[in-house]
């Protein structure tokens, strides 16, 4: 067995890590698209009329925020009474029980983690399909908790329709860039929301203010900075995971995507049933059950 001294091992490790993080041609395209998303979102965010273009995605990230509260509430034995979104980009999760010092930061940190996972999955077509399946399950739970909130229903049904649409376009390549966009949008919204609610100004009704009252050791601005740092780490981690894990070229991704839950009309469509149609039927059945 060859012997490596500490210096040689360190150089080898740095070289290996550098090679893993060096983007391929396909990954460079993904990074460029993600960078364009950041610029476009930043522009649309501050233009009054054009901001309506990304308004549904702002509501979706608010939904991720509330869904994170609800999921951590369930995991800490809370009873979820309702999940609500409002047209002013606000939301509320009503629960009883649970562990407050876990459920309160879960809104910002959970939606940031969801965004980071979507960014990582946005580097690969099949990973984007899996991400959408997981989102579909979360959507179903959210619809159940928000069964009396019409805005949540419209948002989730609309996003489910977009997922099905992009699944069917160009062998699901469009789905990958849609997932990437939602991930970037979610993380940017979290960063902006934390800065706006806690760092730039103190909002007494924010999660950070409630968390500060429970802990009593730091003001809400300090917790906002801590959560902001964690959100940045999640954002960077999502990109790095995508670079390290998904090295396949676009042609290789297309070939693999044709074998895994292919869209109708693709080369592998006869091998397995098109799952988007199944998802539509599930959502339709749940809708009928809840409204009947």
Coordinates of C-alpha atoms in Angstrom, one line a residue:
X1 CA 0.0 0.0 0.0
X2 CA 1.6 3.3 -1.0
X3 CA 2.4 5.7 1.8
X4 CA 1.4 9.4 1.7
X5 CA 2.8 11.9 4.1
X6 CA 0.6 14.6 5.6
X7 CA 1.6 17.3 3.0
X8 CA 1.0 14.9 0.0
X9 CA -2.3 13.8 1.5
X10 CA -3.4 17.4 2.0
X11 CA -2.5 18.4 -1.6
X12 CA -4.3 15.3 -2.9
X13 CA -7.4 16.1 -0.8
X14 CA -7.5 19.7 -2.0
X15 CA -7.0 18.6 -5.6
X16 CA -9.8 16.1 -5.2
X17 CA -12.2 18.6 -3.7
X18 CA -11.3 21.1 -6.3
X19 CA -12.1 18.6 -9.1
X20 CA -15.4 17.8 -7.5
X21 CA -16.4 21.4 -7.3
X22 CA -15.2 22.3 -10.8
X23 CA -18.4 22.6 -12.9
X24 CA -18.9 20.6 -16.1
X25 CA -20.2 22.2 -19.2
X26 CA -23.8 21.3 -18.3
X27 CA -23.3 22.5 -14.7
X28 CA -21.9 25.8 -16.0
X29 CA -25.1 26.3 -17.9
X30 CA -27.1 25.6 -14.8
X31 CA -25.0 28.1 -12.8
X32 CA -25.4 30.7 -15.5
X33 CA -29.2 30.2 -15.5
X34 CA -29.3 30.3 -11.7
X35 CA -27.4 33.6 -11.8
X36 CA -29.8 35.0 -14.4
X37 CA -32.7 34.0 -12.1
X38 CA -31.1 36.0 -9.2
X39 CA -30.8 39.1 -11.4
X40 CA -34.3 38.7 -12.9
X41 CA -35.9 38.1 -9.5
X42 CA -34.1 41.1 -8.0
X43 CA -35.3 43.3 -10.9
X44 CA -38.9 42.1 -10.8
X45 CA -39.0 42.3 -7.0
X46 CA -38.6 46.1 -7.1
X47 CA -40.7 47.1 -10.2
X48 CA -44.3 47.6 -9.0
X49 CA -46.1 46.3 -12.1
X50 CA -43.7 43.6 -13.1
X51 CA -43.5 42.3 -9.5
X52 CA -46.9 40.6 -10.2
X53 CA -45.0 38.1 -12.4
X54 CA -43.3 36.5 -9.4
X55 CA -46.1 37.1 -7.0
X56 CA -47.4 33.5 -7.1
X57 CA -43.8 32.3 -6.4
X58 CA -43.6 34.7 -3.4
X59 CA -46.8 33.1 -2.1
X60 CA -45.3 29.6 -2.7
X61 CA -42.2 30.5 -0.6
X62 CA -44.6 31.7 2.1
X63 CA -46.3 28.3 1.8
X64 CA -42.9 26.6 2.3
X65 CA -42.5 28.8 5.4
X66 CA -45.8 27.8 6.9
X67 CA -45.5 24.1 5.8
X68 CA -42.1 24.0 7.7
X69 CA -43.9 25.3 10.8
X70 CA -46.6 22.6 10.4
X71 CA -44.2 19.7 9.7
X72 CA -42.0 20.5 12.7
X73 CA -45.1 20.9 14.7
X74 CA -46.3 17.4 13.8
X75 CA -42.8 16.0 14.6
X76 CA -42.9 17.6 18.1
X77 CA -46.4 16.2 18.8
X78 CA -48.3 19.4 18.1
X79 CA -51.9 19.5 16.8
X80 CA -52.2 21.5 13.5
X81 CA -55.5 23.4 13.4
X82 CA -55.0 25.3 10.1
X83 CA -52.5 26.7 7.6
X84 CA -53.4 29.9 5.9
X85 CA -52.0 32.3 3.3
X86 CA -53.2 35.8 2.7
X87 CA -52.9 38.0 -0.4
X88 CA -50.5 40.4 1.3
X89 CA -47.8 37.6 1.2
X90 CA -48.4 36.7 4.8
X91 CA -49.3 33.4 6.4
X92 CA -50.2 31.8 9.7
X93 CA -50.0 28.2 11.0
X94 CA -52.2 27.6 14.0
X95 CA -51.2 24.8 16.3
X96 CA -51.4 23.7 19.9
X97 CA -48.7 21.9 21.7
X98 CA -45.3 21.1 20.2
X99 CA -41.9 22.6 21.1
X100 CA -41.9 26.3 20.4
X101 CA -38.1 26.8 20.3
X102 CA -38.1 24.2 17.4
X103 CA -41.3 25.2 15.5
X104 CA -40.6 29.0 15.5
X105 CA -37.2 29.0 13.6
X106 CA -38.5 26.2 11.4
X107 CA -40.4 28.6 9.2
X108 CA -37.3 30.5 8.0
X109 CA -34.8 27.7 8.2
X110 CA -37.1 25.1 6.9
X111 CA -38.1 27.1 3.8
X112 CA -34.4 27.9 3.3
X113 CA -33.5 24.2 3.5
X114 CA -36.3 23.4 1.0
X115 CA -34.9 26.0 -1.4
X116 CA -31.4 24.6 -1.1
X117 CA -32.6 21.1 -1.8
X118 CA -34.5 22.3 -4.9
X119 CA -31.4 24.1 -6.1
X120 CA -29.3 21.0 -5.7
X121 CA -32.0 18.9 -7.5
X122 CA -32.2 21.6 -10.3
X123 CA -28.8 20.3 -11.5
X124 CA -30.3 17.0 -12.6
X125 CA -33.6 16.0 -14.4
X126 CA -34.4 12.8 -12.5
X127 CA -33.5 14.5 -9.2
X128 CA -36.0 17.3 -10.2
X129 CA -38.6 14.6 -10.8
X130 CA -38.1 13.1 -7.3
X131 CA -38.1 16.6 -5.8
X132 CA -41.5 17.3 -7.4
X133 CA -42.9 14.0 -6.0
X134 CA -41.8 15.0 -2.5
X135 CA -43.4 18.4 -3.0
X136 CA -46.5 16.7 -4.2
X137 CA -46.8 14.8 -0.9
X138 CA -46.2 18.1 1.0
X139 CA -48.8 19.8 -1.1
X140 CA -51.4 17.2 -0.2
X141 CA -50.7 17.6 3.6
X142 CA -50.9 21.4 3.2
X143 CA -54.2 21.2 1.3
X144 CA -55.6 19.1 4.1
X145 CA -54.5 21.6 6.8
X146 CA -55.6 24.6 4.6
X147 CA -58.9 23.1 3.3
X148 CA -60.8 26.3 4.2
X149 CA -58.2 28.7 2.8
X150 CA -59.1 29.4 -0.9
X151 CA -55.8 31.2 -1.7
X152 CA -53.7 28.2 -0.6
X153 CA -55.9 25.9 -2.7
X154 CA -55.5 28.1 -5.8
X155 CA -51.7 28.4 -5.3
X156 CA -51.0 24.7 -4.8
X157 CA -53.3 23.6 -7.6
X158 CA -51.7 26.2 -9.9
X159 CA -48.2 25.1 -9.0
X160 CA -49.2 21.4 -9.4
X161 CA -50.4 22.3 -12.9
X162 CA -47.1 24.0 -13.7
X163 CA -45.2 20.9 -12.5
X164 CA -47.2 18.6 -14.7
X165 CA -46.8 21.0 -17.7
X166 CA -43.1 21.3 -17.4
X167 CA -42.8 17.5 -16.8
X168 CA -44.2 17.1 -20.3
X169 CA -42.0 19.6 -22.0
X170 CA -38.7 18.6 -23.8
X171 CA -38.3 15.3 -22.0
X172 CA -38.7 17.1 -18.6
X173 CA -35.7 19.3 -19.2
X174 CA -38.1 22.3 -18.5
X175 CA -39.0 20.7 -15.2
X176 CA -35.3 20.9 -14.1
X177 CA -35.1 24.6 -14.7
X178 CA -38.5 25.2 -13.1
X179 CA -37.3 23.4 -9.9
X180 CA -34.1 25.4 -10.0
X181 CA -36.1 28.7 -10.3
X182 CA -38.3 27.7 -7.3
X183 CA -35.2 26.9 -5.3
X184 CA -33.5 30.1 -6.0
X185 CA -36.7 32.1 -5.4
X186 CA -37.3 30.4 -2.1
X187 CA -33.8 31.0 -0.7
X188 CA -33.7 34.7 -1.9
X189 CA -37.1 35.3 -0.3
X190 CA -36.0 33.8 3.0
X191 CA -32.8 36.0 2.9
X192 CA -34.8 39.1 2.1
X193 CA -37.6 38.3 4.7
X194 CA -35.1 37.7 7.5
X195 CA -33.3 40.9 6.7
X196 CA -36.5 42.9 6.4
X197 CA -38.2 41.5 9.5
X198 CA -35.4 41.2 12.0
X199 CA -32.1 42.9 10.9
X200 CA -33.2 46.1 9.1
X201 CA -36.2 46.6 11.4
X202 CA -37.8 44.9 14.3
X203 CA -41.2 43.4 13.7
X204 CA -42.9 42.5 17.0
X205 CA -45.0 39.8 15.3
X206 CA -42.1 38.0 13.6
X207 CA -40.9 34.5 14.4
X208 CA -37.6 36.0 15.6
X209 CA -39.4 38.3 18.1
X210 CA -41.4 35.4 19.4
X211 CA -38.3 33.2 19.6
X212 CA -36.4 36.0 21.5
X213 CA -39.2 36.3 24.0
X214 CA -39.1 32.5 24.7
X215 CA -35.3 32.3 24.9
X216 CA -34.7 35.6 26.6
X217 CA -31.0 35.6 26.0
X218 CA -30.7 37.6 22.7
X219 CA -32.8 40.3 21.0
X220 CA -34.7 39.4 17.8
X221 CA -32.0 41.2 15.6
X222 CA -29.3 38.8 16.9
X223 CA -31.5 35.7 16.1
X224 CA -32.2 37.2 12.7
X225 CA -28.5 37.5 12.0
X226 CA -27.9 33.9 13.1
X227 CA -30.8 32.6 10.9
X228 CA -29.5 34.7 8.1
X229 CA -26.0 33.1 8.3
X230 CA -27.6 29.6 8.4
X231 CA -29.8 30.5 5.3
X232 CA -26.7 31.6 3.4
X233 CA -25.0 28.4 4.4
X234 CA -28.0 26.4 3.1
X235 CA -27.9 28.4 -0.2
X236 CA -24.2 27.7 -0.7
X237 CA -24.6 24.0 0.3
X238 CA -27.4 23.5 -2.3
X239 CA -25.1 24.8 -5.0
X240 CA -22.1 22.7 -3.8
X241 CA -24.2 19.5 -3.5
X242 CA -25.5 20.0 -7.0
X243 CA -21.9 20.4 -8.3
X244 CA -20.5 17.4 -6.5
X245 CA -23.4 14.9 -7.0
X246 CA -24.8 15.6 -10.4
X247 CA -21.9 15.4 -13.0
X248 CA -23.9 13.9 -15.8
X249 CA -24.0 15.8 -19.1
X250 CA -27.3 17.0 -20.6
X251 CA -27.3 14.0 -23.1
X252 CA -26.7 11.6 -20.2
X253 CA -29.5 13.2 -18.2
X254 CA -31.8 12.9 -21.1
X255 CA -31.1 9.2 -21.5
X256 CA -31.6 8.5 -17.8
X257 CA -34.8 10.6 -17.7
X258 CA -36.3 8.5 -20.5
X259 CA -36.0 5.5 -18.2
X260 CA -37.5 7.1 -15.0
X261 CA -41.1 8.2 -15.1
X262 CA -40.9 9.5 -18.6
X263 CA -43.4 12.0 -20.1
X264 CA -45.9 10.6 -22.7
X265 CA -44.3 10.6 -26.1
X266 CA -40.7 10.2 -24.9
X267 CA -38.6 7.2 -25.8
X268 CA -39.2 5.5 -22.5
X269 CA -42.9 6.4 -22.1
X270 CA -44.0 2.8 -22.9
X271 CA -41.9 1.4 -20.1
X272 CA -43.6 3.0 -17.2
X273 CA -46.9 4.8 -16.5
X274 CA -46.7 8.6 -16.8
X275 CA -46.7 9.7 -13.2
X276 CA -47.9 13.3 -13.8
X277 CA -51.2 11.9 -14.8
X278 CA -51.4 9.9 -11.6
X279 CA -50.6 13.0 -9.6
X280 CA -53.4 14.9 -11.3
X281 CA -55.8 12.1 -10.5
X282 CA -54.7 12.1 -6.8
X283 CA -55.1 15.8 -6.5
X284 CA -58.5 15.7 -8.2
X285 CA -59.6 12.9 -5.9
X286 CA -58.5 14.7 -2.8
X287 CA -60.2 17.9 -4.0
X288 CA -63.5 16.1 -4.6
X289 CA -63.2 14.4 -1.2
X290 CA -62.6 17.7 0.7
X291 CA -65.3 19.7 -1.2
X292 CA -67.9 17.0 -1.0

